[in-house]
CSV table of C-alpha atoms in Angstrom, one decimal:
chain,number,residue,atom,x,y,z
A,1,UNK,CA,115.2,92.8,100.9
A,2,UNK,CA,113.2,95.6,102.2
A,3,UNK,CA,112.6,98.3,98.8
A,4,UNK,CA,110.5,100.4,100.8
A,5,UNK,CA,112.0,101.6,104.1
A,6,UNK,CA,110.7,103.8,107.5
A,7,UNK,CA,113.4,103.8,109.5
A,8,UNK,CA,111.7,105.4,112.6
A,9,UNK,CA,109.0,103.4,114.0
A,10,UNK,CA,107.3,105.4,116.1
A,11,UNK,CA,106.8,109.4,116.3
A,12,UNK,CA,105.4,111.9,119.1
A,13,UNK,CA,103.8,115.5,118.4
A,14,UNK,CA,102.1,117.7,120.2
A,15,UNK,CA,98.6,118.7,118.9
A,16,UNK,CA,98.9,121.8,116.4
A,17,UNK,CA,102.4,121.0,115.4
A,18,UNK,CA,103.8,120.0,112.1
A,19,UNK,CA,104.0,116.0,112.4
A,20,UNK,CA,106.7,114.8,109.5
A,21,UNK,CA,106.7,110.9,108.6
A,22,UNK,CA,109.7,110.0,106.0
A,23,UNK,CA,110.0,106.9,104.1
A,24,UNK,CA,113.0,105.9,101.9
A,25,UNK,CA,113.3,103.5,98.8
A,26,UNK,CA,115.5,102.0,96.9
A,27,UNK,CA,113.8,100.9,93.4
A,28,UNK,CA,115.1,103.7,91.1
A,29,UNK,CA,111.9,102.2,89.2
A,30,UNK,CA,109.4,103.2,91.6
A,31,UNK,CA,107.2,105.9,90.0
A,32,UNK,CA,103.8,105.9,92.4
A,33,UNK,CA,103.7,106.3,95.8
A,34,UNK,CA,100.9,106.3,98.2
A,35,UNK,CA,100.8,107.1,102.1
A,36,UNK,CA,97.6,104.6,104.1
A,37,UNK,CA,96.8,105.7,107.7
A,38,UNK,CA,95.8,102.2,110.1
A,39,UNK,CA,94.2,102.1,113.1
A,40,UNK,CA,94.1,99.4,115.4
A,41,UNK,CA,91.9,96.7,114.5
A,42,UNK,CA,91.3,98.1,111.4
A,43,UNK,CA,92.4,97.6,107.8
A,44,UNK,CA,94.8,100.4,106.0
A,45,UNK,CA,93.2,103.3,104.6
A,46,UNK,CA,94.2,105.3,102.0
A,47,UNK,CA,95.5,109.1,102.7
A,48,UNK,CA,97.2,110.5,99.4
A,49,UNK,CA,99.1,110.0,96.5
A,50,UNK,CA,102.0,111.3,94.3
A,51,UNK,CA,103.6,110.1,91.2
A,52,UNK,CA,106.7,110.5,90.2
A,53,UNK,CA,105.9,113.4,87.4
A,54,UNK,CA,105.7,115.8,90.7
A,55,UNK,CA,107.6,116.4,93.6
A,56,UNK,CA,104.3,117.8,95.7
A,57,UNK,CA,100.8,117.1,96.3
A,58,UNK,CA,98.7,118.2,98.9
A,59,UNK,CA,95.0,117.5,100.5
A,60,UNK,CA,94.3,119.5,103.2
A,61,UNK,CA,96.2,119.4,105.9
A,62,UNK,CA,98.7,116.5,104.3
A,63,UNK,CA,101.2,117.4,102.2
A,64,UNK,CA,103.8,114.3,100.1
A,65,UNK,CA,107.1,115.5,99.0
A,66,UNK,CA,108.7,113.5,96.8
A,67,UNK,CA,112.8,113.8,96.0
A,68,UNK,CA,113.5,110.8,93.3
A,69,UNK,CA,117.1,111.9,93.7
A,70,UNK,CA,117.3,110.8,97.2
A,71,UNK,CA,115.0,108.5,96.4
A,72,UNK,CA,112.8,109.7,99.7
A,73,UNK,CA,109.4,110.9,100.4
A,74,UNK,CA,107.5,112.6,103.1
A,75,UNK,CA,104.3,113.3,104.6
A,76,UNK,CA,103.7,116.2,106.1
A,77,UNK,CA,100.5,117.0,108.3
A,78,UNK,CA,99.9,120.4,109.6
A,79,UNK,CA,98.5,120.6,112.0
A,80,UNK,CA,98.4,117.8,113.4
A,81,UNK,CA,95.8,116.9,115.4
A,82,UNK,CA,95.0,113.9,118.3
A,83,UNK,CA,92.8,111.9,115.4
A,84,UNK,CA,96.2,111.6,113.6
A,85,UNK,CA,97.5,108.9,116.0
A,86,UNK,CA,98.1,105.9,113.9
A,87,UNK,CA,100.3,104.1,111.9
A,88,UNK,CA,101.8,105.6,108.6
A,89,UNK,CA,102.8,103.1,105.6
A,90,UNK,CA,104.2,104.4,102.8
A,91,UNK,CA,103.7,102.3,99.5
A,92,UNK,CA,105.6,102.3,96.4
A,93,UNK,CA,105.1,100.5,92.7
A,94,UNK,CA,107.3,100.4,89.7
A,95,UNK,CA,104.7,100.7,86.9
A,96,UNK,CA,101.1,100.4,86.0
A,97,UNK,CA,99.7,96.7,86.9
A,98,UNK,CA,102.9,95.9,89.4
A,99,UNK,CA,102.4,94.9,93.2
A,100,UNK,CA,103.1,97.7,95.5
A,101,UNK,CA,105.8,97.2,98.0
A,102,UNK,CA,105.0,98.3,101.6
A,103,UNK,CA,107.0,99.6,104.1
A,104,UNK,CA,107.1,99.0,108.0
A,105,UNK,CA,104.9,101.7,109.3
A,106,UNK,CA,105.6,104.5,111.5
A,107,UNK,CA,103.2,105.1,114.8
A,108,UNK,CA,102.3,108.7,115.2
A,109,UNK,CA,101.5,109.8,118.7
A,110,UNK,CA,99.5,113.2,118.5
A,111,UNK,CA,99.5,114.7,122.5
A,112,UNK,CA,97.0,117.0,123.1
B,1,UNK,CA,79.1,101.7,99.9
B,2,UNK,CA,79.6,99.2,101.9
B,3,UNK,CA,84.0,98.3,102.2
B,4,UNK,CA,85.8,95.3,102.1
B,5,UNK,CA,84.2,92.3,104.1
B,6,UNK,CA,86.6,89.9,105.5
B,7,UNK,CA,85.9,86.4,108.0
B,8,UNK,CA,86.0,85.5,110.3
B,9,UNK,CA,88.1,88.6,112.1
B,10,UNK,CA,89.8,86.6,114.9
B,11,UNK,CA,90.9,83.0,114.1
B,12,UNK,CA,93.3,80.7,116.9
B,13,UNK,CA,94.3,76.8,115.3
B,14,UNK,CA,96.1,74.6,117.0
B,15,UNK,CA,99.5,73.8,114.2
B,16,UNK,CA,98.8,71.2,111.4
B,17,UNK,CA,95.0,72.3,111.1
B,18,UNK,CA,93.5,73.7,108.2
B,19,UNK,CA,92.4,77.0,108.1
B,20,UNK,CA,90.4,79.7,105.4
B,21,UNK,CA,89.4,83.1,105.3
B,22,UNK,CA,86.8,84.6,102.8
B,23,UNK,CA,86.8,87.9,101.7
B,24,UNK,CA,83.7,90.0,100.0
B,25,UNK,CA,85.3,92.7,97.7
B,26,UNK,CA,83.7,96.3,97.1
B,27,UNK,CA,81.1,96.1,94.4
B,28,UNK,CA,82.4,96.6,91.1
B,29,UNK,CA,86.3,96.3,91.9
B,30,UNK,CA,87.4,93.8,89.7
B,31,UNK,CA,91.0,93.8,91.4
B,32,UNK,CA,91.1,91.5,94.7
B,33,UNK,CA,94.6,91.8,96.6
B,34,UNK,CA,95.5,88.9,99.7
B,35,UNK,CA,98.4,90.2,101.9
B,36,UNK,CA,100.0,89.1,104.7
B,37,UNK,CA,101.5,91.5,107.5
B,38,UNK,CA,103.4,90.4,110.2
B,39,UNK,CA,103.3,92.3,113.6
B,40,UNK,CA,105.8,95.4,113.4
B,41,UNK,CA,105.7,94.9,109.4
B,42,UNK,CA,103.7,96.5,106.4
B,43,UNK,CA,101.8,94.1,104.3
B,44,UNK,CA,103.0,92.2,102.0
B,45,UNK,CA,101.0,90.7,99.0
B,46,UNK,CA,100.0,87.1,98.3
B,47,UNK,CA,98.2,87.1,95.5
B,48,UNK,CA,96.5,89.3,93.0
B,49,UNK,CA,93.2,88.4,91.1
B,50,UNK,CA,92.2,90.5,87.8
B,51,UNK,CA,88.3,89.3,88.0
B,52,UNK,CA,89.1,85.1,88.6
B,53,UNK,CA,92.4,84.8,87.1
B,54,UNK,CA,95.5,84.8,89.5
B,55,UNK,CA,97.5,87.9,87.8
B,56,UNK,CA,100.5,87.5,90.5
B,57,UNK,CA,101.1,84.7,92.8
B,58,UNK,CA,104.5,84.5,92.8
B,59,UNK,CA,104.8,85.2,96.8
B,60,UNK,CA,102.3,82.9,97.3
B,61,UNK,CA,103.5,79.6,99.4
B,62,UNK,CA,102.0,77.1,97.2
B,63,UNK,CA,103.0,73.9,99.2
B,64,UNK,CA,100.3,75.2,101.8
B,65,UNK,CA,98.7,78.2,100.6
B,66,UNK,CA,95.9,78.4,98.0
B,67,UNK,CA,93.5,80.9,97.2
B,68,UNK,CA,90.4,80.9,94.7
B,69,UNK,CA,88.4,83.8,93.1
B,70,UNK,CA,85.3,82.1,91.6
B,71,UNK,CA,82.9,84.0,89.5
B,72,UNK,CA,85.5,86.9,90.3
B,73,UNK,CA,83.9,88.8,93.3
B,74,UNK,CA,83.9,86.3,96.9
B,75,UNK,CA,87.8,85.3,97.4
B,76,UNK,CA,89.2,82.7,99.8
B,77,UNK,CA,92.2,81.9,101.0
B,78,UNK,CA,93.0,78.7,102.4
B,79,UNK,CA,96.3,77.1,104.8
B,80,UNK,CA,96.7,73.3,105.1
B,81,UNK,CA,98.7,72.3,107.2
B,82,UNK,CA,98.9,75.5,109.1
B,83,UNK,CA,102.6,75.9,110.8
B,84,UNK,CA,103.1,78.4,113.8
B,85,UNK,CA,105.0,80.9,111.4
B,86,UNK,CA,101.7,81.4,109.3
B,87,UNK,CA,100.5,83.6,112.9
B,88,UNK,CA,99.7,87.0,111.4
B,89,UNK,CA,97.0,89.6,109.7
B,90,UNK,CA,95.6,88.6,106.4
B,91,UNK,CA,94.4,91.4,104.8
B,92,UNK,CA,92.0,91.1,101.8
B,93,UNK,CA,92.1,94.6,99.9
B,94,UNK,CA,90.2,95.7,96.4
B,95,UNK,CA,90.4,98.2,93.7
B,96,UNK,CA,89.0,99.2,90.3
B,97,UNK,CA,91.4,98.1,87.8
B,98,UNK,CA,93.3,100.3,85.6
B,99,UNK,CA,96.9,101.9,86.0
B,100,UNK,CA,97.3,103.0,89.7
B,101,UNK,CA,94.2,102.5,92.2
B,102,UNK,CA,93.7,103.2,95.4
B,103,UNK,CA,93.2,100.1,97.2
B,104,UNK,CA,90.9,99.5,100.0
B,105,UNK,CA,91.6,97.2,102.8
B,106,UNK,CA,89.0,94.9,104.8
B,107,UNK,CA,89.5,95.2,108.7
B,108,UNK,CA,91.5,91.8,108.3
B,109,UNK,CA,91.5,88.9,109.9
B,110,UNK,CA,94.2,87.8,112.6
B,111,UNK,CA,95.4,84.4,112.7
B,112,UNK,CA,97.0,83.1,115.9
B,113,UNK,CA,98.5,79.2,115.1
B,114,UNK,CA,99.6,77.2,118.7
């Protein structure tokens, strides 16, 4: 039973555009979320946070909505750029100490 | 600072053998993740170690899987028998403890079993 869900697995922008990556959940006890960036070959790394006391946060060019009545989040990259191709996990944990559930990745393709 | 060690990074067994891959932590992380991803999948956790103990290991396949933290820093994680649906990434990943830490992941190490 999937709890953390990215429904599209693969995504194409062109360089300097807005690049959105969604990822849904269904835990209504979910209350941090993280976004990891993987290249190939390589382990995840981390990108940016949000908990579940704020509905934005934002490092440079990435931006995380979060909507806990939808139960959806978002990552946001503006703009994006060819470095940005890779895959995009969301990760979500209900509680301090508790395992964080995963979801299935989306590629991003950034054409220059 | 160095990252996350993992090895070996490419592993292929023939079914039934036994297999093990260690993992070197980031200095000073006293939380050691294993997780397993599947091709097209995100990972999914094993085991977690707070320093040596085994905090969660209820995903962990017991009958064939085992894992061992000793002295709470070097981890391995160890198949016997092997079966062809253990093919996949094992991905050894650290943090600080605490409430919510970022975790960082070793390159990984991917396990093809014929």
């Amino acid at each position: 039973d999937q709890q953390v869900k990215q429904n599209s697995p693969s995504l194409s922008v062109q360089e300097g555009r807005i690049s959105i990556l969604n990822c849904d959940y269904t835990n209504s006890m979910f209350d941090y979320f993280l976004w990891y960036k993987k290249y190939p070959a390589e382990g995840p790394t981390f990108l940016i946070s949000i908990s579940s006391i704020k509905d934005k946060n934002e490092d440079g060019r990435f931006t995380v909505f979060l909507n806990k009545s939808a139960k959806h989040l978002s990552l946001h990259i503006v703009p994006s750029q060819p470095g940005d191709s890779a895959v995009y996990f969301c990760a979500a944990s209900a509680g301090p100490g508790n395992q964080f559930y995963f979801g299935t990745g989306t590629s991003l393709t950034v054409i220059p | 600072e160095a990252g996350v060690v993992q090895s070996p990074r490419y592993k292929i067994i023939e079914k039934k053998q036994p297999v093990a891959f260690w993992c070197n932590p980031i200095s000073g992380h006293n939380t050691l993740y294993w997780y397993l991803q599947n091709l097209g999948q995100g990972p999914e956790l094993l085991i977690r170690y707070e320093n040596e103990e085994a905090v969660d290991d209820s995903q962990l396949p017991k009958d064939r899987f085992s894992a061992e933290r000793l002295k709470g820093v070097d981890s391995t994680l160890k198949i016997q028998p092997a079966e062809l649906g253990d093919s996949a990434v094992y991905l050894c990943a650290s943090s600080h403890s605490g409430r919510y830490n970022e975790q960082f992941f070793g390159p990984g190490t991917r396990l093809t079993v014929l």
